[in-house]
Coordinates of C-alpha atoms and ligand atoms in Angstrom, one line a residue:
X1 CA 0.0 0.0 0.0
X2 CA 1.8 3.2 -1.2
X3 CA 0.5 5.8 1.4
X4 CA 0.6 9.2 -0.8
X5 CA 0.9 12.0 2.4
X6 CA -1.9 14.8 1.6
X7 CA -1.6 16.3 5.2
X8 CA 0.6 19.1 5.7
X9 CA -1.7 21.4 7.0
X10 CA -1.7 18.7 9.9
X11 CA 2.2 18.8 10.6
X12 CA 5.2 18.1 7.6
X13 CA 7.9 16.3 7.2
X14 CA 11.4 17.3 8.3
X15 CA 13.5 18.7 5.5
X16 CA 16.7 16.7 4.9
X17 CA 18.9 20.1 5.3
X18 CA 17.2 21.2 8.7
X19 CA 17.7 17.5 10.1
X20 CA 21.4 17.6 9.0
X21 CA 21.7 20.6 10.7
X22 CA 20.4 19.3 14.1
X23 CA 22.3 16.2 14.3
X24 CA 25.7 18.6 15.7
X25 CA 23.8 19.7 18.6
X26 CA 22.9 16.2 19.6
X27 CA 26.3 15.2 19.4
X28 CA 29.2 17.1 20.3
X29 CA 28.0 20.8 20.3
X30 CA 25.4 19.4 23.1
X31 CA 26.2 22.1 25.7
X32 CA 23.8 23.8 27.7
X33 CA 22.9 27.6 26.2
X34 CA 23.0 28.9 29.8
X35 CA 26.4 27.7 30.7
X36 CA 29.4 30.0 31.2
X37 CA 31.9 27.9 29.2
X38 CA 33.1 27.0 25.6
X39 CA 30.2 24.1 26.0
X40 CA 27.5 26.9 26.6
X41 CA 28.7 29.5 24.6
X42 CA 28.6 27.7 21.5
X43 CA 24.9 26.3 22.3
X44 CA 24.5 30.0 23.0
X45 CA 25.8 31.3 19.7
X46 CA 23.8 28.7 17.6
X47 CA 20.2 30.2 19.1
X48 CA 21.5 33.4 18.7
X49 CA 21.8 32.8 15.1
X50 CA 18.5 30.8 14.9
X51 CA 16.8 33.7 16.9
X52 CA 17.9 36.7 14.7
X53 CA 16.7 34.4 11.4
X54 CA 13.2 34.2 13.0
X55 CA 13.0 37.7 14.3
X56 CA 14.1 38.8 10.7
X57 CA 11.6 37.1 8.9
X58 CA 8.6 39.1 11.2
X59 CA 10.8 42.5 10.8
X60 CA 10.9 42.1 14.9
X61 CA 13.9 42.3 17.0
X62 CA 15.3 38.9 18.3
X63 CA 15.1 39.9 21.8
X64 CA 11.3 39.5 21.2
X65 CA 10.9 36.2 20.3
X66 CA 10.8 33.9 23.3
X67 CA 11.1 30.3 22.2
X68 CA 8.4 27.8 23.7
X69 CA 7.5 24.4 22.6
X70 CA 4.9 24.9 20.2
X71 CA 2.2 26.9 19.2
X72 CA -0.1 25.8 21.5
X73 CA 2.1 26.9 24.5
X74 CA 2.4 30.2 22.8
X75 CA -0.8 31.1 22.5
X76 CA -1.7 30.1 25.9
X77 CA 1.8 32.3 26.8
X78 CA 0.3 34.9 24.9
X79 CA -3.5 35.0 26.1
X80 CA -3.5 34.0 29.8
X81 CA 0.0 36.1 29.8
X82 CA -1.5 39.5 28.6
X83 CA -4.6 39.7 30.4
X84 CA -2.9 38.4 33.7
X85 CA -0.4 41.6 33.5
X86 CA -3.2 44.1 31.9
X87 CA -6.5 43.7 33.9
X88 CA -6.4 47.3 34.4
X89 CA -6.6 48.0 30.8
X90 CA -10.0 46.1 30.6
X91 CA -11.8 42.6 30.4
X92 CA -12.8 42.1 27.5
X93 CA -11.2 40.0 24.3
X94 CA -12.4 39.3 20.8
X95 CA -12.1 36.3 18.7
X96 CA -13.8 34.4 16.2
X97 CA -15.8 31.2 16.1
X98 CA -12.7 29.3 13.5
X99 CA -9.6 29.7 15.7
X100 CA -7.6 26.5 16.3
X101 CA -8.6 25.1 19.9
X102 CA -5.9 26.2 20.7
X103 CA -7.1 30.0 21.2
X104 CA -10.8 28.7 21.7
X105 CA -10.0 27.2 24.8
X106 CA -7.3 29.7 25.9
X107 CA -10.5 32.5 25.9
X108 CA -13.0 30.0 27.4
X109 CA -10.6 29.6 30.5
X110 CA -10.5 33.3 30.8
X111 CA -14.0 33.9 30.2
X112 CA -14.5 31.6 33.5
X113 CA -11.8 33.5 35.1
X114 CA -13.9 36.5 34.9
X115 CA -12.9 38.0 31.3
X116 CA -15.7 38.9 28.9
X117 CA -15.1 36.9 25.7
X118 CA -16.9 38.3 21.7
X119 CA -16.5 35.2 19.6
X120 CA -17.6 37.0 15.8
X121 CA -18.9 34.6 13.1
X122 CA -17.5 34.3 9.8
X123 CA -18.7 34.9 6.6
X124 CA -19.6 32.4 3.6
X125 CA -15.8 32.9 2.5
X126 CA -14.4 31.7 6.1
X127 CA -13.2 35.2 7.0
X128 CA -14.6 37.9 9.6
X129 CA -16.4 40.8 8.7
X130 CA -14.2 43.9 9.5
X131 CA -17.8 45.6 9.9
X132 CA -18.2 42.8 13.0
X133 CA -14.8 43.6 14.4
X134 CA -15.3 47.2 14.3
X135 CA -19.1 46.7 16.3
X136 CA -17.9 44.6 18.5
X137 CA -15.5 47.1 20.3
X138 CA -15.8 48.4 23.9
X139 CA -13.9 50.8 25.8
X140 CA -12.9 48.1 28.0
X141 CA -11.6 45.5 24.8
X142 CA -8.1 45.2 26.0
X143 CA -7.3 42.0 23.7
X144 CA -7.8 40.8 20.0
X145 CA -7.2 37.2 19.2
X146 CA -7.5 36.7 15.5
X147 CA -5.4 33.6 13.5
X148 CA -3.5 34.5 9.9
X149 CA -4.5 31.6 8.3
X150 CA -7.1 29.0 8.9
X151 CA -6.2 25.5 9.8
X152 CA -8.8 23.4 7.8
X153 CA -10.0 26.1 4.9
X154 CA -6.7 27.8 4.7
X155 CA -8.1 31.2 4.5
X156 CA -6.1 34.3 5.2
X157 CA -7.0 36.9 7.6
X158 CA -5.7 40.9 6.6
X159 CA -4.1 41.3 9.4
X160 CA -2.8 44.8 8.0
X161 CA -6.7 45.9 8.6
X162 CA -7.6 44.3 11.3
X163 CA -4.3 45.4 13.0
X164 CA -5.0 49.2 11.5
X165 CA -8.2 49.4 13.9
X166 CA -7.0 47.4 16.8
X167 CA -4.1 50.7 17.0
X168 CA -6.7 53.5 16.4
X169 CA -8.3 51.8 19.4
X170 CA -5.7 51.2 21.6
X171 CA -5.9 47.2 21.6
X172 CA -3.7 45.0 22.0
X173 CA -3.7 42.5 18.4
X174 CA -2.3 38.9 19.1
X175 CA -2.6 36.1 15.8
X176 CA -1.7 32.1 15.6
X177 CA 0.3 32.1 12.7
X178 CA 1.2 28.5 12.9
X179 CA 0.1 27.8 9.4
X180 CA 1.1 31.0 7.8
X181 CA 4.6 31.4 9.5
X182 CA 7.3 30.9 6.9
X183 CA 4.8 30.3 4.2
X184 CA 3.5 33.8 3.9
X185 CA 5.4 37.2 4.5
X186 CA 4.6 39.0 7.5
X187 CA 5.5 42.2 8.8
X188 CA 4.8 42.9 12.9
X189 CA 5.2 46.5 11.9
X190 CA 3.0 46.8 9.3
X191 CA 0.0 44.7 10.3
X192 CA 0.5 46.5 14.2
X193 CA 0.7 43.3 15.9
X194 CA 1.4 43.3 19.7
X195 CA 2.4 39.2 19.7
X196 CA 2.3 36.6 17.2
X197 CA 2.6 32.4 17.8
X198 CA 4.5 30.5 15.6
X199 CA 5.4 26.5 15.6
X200 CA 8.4 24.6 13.7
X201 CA 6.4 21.5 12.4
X202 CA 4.2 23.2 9.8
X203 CA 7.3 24.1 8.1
X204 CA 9.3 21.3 7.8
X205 CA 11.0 22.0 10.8
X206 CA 11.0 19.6 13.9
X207 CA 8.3 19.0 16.6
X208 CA 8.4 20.6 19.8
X209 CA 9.6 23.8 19.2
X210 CA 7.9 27.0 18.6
X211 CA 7.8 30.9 19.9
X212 CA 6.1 33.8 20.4
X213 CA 7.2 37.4 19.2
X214 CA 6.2 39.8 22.2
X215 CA 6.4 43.5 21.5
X216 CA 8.9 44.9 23.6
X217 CA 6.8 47.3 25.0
X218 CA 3.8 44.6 25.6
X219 CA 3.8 43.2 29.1
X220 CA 3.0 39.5 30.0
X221 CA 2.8 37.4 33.1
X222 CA 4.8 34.3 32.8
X223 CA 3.2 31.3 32.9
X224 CA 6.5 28.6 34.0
X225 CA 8.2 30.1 37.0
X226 CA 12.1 28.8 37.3
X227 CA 15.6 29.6 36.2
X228 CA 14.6 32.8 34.3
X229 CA 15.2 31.8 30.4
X230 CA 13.5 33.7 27.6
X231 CA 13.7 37.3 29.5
X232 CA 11.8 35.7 32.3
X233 CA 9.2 35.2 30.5
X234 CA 9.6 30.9 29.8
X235 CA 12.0 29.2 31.5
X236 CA 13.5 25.9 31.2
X237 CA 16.6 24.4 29.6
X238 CA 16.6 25.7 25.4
X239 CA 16.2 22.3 23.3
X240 CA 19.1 23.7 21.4
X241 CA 19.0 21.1 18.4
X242 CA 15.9 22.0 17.6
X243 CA 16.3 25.7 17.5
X244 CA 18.4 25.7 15.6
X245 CA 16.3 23.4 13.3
X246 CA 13.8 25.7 13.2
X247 CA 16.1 28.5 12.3
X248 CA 17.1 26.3 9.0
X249 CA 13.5 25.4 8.3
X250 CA 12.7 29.3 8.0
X251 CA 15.9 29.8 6.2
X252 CA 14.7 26.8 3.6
X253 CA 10.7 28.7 3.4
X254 CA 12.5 32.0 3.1
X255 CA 14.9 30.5 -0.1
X256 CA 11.9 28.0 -1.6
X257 CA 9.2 30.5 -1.1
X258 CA 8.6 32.2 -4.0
X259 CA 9.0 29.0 -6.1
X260 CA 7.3 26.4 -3.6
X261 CA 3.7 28.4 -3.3
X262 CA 3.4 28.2 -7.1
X263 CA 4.2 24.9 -7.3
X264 CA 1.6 24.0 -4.4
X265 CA -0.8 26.3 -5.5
X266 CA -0.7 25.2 -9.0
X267 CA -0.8 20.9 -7.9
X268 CA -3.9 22.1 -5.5
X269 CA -5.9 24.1 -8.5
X270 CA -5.3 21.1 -10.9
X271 CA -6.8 18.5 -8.2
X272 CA -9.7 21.2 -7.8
X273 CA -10.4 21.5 -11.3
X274 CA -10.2 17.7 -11.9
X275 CA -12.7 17.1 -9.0
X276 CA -14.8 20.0 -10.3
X277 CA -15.1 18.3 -13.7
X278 CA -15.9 15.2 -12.5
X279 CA -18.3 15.7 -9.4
X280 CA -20.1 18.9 -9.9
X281 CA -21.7 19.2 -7.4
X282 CA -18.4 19.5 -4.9
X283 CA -18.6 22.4 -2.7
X284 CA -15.4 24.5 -1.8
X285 CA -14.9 25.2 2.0
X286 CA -13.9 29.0 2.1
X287 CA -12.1 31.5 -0.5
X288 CA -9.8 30.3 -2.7
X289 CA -8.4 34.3 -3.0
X290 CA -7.1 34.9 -0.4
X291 CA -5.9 31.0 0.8
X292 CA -2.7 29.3 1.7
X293 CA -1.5 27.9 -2.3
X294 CA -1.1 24.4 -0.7
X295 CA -4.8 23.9 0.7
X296 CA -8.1 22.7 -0.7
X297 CA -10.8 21.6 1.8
X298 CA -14.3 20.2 -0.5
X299 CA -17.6 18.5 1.0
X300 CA -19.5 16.1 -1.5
X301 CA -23.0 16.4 -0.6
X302 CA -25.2 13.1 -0.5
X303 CA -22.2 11.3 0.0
X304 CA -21.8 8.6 3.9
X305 CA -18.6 10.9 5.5
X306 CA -17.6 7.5 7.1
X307 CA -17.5 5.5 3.4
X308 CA -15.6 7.9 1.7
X309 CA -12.8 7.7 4.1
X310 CA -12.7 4.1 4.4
X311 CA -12.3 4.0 0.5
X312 CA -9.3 6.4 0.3
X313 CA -7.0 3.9 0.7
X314 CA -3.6 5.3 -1.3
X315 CA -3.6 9.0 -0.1
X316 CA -3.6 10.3 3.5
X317 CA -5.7 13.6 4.3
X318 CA -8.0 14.5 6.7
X319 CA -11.7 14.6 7.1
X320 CA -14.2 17.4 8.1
X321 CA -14.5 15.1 11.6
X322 CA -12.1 15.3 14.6
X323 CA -11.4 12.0 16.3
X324 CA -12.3 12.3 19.9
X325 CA -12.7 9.3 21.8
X326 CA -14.1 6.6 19.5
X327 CA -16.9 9.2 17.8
X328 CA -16.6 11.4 14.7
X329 CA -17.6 14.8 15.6
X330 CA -18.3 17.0 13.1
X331 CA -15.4 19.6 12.3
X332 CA -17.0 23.0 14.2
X333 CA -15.0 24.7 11.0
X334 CA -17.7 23.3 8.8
X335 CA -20.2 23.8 11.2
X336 CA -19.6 27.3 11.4
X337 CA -19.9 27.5 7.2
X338 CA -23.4 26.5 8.0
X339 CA -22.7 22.9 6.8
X340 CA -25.0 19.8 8.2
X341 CA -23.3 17.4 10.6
X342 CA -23.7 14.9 7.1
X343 CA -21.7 17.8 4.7
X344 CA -19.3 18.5 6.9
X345 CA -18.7 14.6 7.8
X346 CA -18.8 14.2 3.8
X347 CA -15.2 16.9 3.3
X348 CA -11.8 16.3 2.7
X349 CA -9.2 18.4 3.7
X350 CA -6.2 18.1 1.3
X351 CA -2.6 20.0 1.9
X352 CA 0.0 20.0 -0.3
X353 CA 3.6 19.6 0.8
X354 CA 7.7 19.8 -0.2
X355 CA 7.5 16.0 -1.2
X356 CA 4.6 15.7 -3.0
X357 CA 4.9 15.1 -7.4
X358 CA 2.7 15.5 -10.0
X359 CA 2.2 12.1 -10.0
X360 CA 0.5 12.8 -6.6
X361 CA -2.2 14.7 -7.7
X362 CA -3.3 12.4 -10.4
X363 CA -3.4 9.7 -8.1
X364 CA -5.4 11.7 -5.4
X365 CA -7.8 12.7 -8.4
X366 CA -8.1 9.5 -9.1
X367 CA -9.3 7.9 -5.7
X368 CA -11.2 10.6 -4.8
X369 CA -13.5 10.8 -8.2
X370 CA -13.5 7.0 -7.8
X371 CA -14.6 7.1 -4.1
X372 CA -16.9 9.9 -4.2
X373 CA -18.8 8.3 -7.1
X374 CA -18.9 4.4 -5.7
Ligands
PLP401 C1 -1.0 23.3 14.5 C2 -1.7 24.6 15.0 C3 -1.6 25.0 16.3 C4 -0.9 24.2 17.4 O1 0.5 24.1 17.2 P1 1.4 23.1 18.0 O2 2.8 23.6 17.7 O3 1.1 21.8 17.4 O4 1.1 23.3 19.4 C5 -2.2 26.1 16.7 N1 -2.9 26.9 15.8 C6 -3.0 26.5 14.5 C7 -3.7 27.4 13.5 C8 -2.4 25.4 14.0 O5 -2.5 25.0 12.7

């Protein structure tokens, strides 16, 4: 069985380069970054490096990106960290209904703590309404939690807008970009943003491993009290090897870019196309303008959700259901895109990576024609 891997909105594989240039600081640079001695300082020198790559891709400073070990930990560094250190400022935070869980959960653990949370709806092309944003303001909105790019459609927010009111009102803009980080430019200046989560393993860089850029006039509370690491604001021992993995997996986006979204957008709009000729009657889940280039996410209406993933036996994507426990719940992304528990079972959620051929997509076309239609 020849497993073709359509997942890398999920997590990716680790680039050849990056692991090559991991495999020193397992071995005989393993020093600790903290120690005062040849051992430490080269540990030390090697994130340095790694940092000021990250910081240069956001246009940030590297003494603003605090490393953690994954998105998730950064946006609960970023969330529970801000309004912790700014109560005074206000209670109240905005988000909206398709953040990763991440975030969703992050605001429903403040909201019992006493914060006030505005969860806007999206639109029929995934995104917020600006209009929505704008409304939903109060004199006491101290926090806006909105992601780059979606997860599951692969829509992208405009952060430059949303950012743009968030500083005529004084509020404080944080955004997940764990799917957009290293894919799609991004500019902290420009788009006004106060903090921003990134991760490693989206990117072909290793798991475990991610950060968050704090402005360096934004306070936080920490949230792991110890040795002080990360300007006090995360400590614990830096996994060195994988810093500096990450630092070569933005280097490898930042080189591949330009090159890499056309190729992924244009394998993605020949699947599309071949599905749309076949099976027209496939929905597409959000806007294609403006979308990550390596996304597609479809529902096939009338079709058993359950069956059509049981027949997709040669490629490897994910459905519009979240495993928990031993049910399929429906994906809430779909749910919120109005979608019956049936549609959004009945979805597919293809991402394009690095490794993937040509040959790839005829194959997916293939299967998925052939399963939709059986
Ligand atoms: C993957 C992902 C996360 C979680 O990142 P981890 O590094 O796995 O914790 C958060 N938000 C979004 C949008 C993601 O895609």
């Amino acid at each position: 069985m020849n497993r073709i891997y359509l997942d890398n909105n999920a997590t990716t594989p680790v680039d050849p380069e990056v692991l090559k240039s991991m495999i020193p600081y397992f071995t005989d640079e393993f020093g600790n970054a903290a120690s005062r001695h040849p051992f430490g300082w080269k540990a030390q020198e090697a994130v340095g490096r790694a940092r000021n790559i990250i910081a240069a891709e956001l246009s940030a400073k590297p003494k603003e990106i605090i490393f953690t070990s994954g998105a998730t930990e950064s946006v609960n560094l970023a969330i529970k960290g801000f309004c912790e250190a700014n109560e005074s400022k206000g209670k109240h935070i905005i988000t909206q209904v398709i953040e990763h869980k991440a975030v969703l959960d992050t605001c429903a653990e403040m909201e019992a703590r006493g914060w006030d949370v505005t969860t806007l709806p999206i639109q029929a092309d995934g995104l917020i309404s600006l209009a929505d944003l704008k409304n939903a303001i109060r004199d006491d909105t101290m926090l806006v939690s909105i992601m780059h790019a979606n997860n599951e459609i692969g829509v992208i927010h405009d952060l430059e807008a949303i950012g743009t009111l968030c500083r005529e009102n004084g509020i404080c803009f944080f955004t997940d970009a764990a799917q957009s980080f290293g894919k799609i430019p991004t500019d902290v200046q420009a788009m006004n943003l106060s903090m921003l989560a990134g991760t490693a393993h989206k990117m072909y860089g290793p798991k475990g491993i991610g950060f968050l850029y704090v402005n360096s006039d934004v306070k936080l509370k920490l949230q792991m009290d110890g040795g002080g690491h990360e300007r006090g604001l995360r400590s614990g021992t830096l996994p060195v090897p994988l810093i500096v993995g990450f630092g070569e997996a933005v280097k490898r986006c930042a080189d591949l870019r330009d090159e890499e979204t056309e190729r992924l957008k244009s394998m993605r709009d020949r699947l599309l196309k071949g599905i749309l000729n076949a099976l027209p009657d496939t929905i597409v889940n959000g806007t294609l303008e403006p979308r990550l280039g390596n996304n597609l996410n479809v529902s096939f209406p009338n079709v058993d959700g359950e069956a059509l993933h049981l027949k997709l036996e040669s490629i490897s994507c994910s459905s519009g259901s979240a495993c928990t426990s031993a049910t399929l719940e429906p994906s809430y992304v779909m749910k919120a895109l109005g979608h019956s528990d049936a549609l959004a079972k009945a979805s597919l959620r293809i991402g394009f990576g690095r490794l993937n051929s040509e040959s790839d997509v005829d194959e997916a076309l293939q299967e998925i024609v052939g399963a939709v239609q059986s």
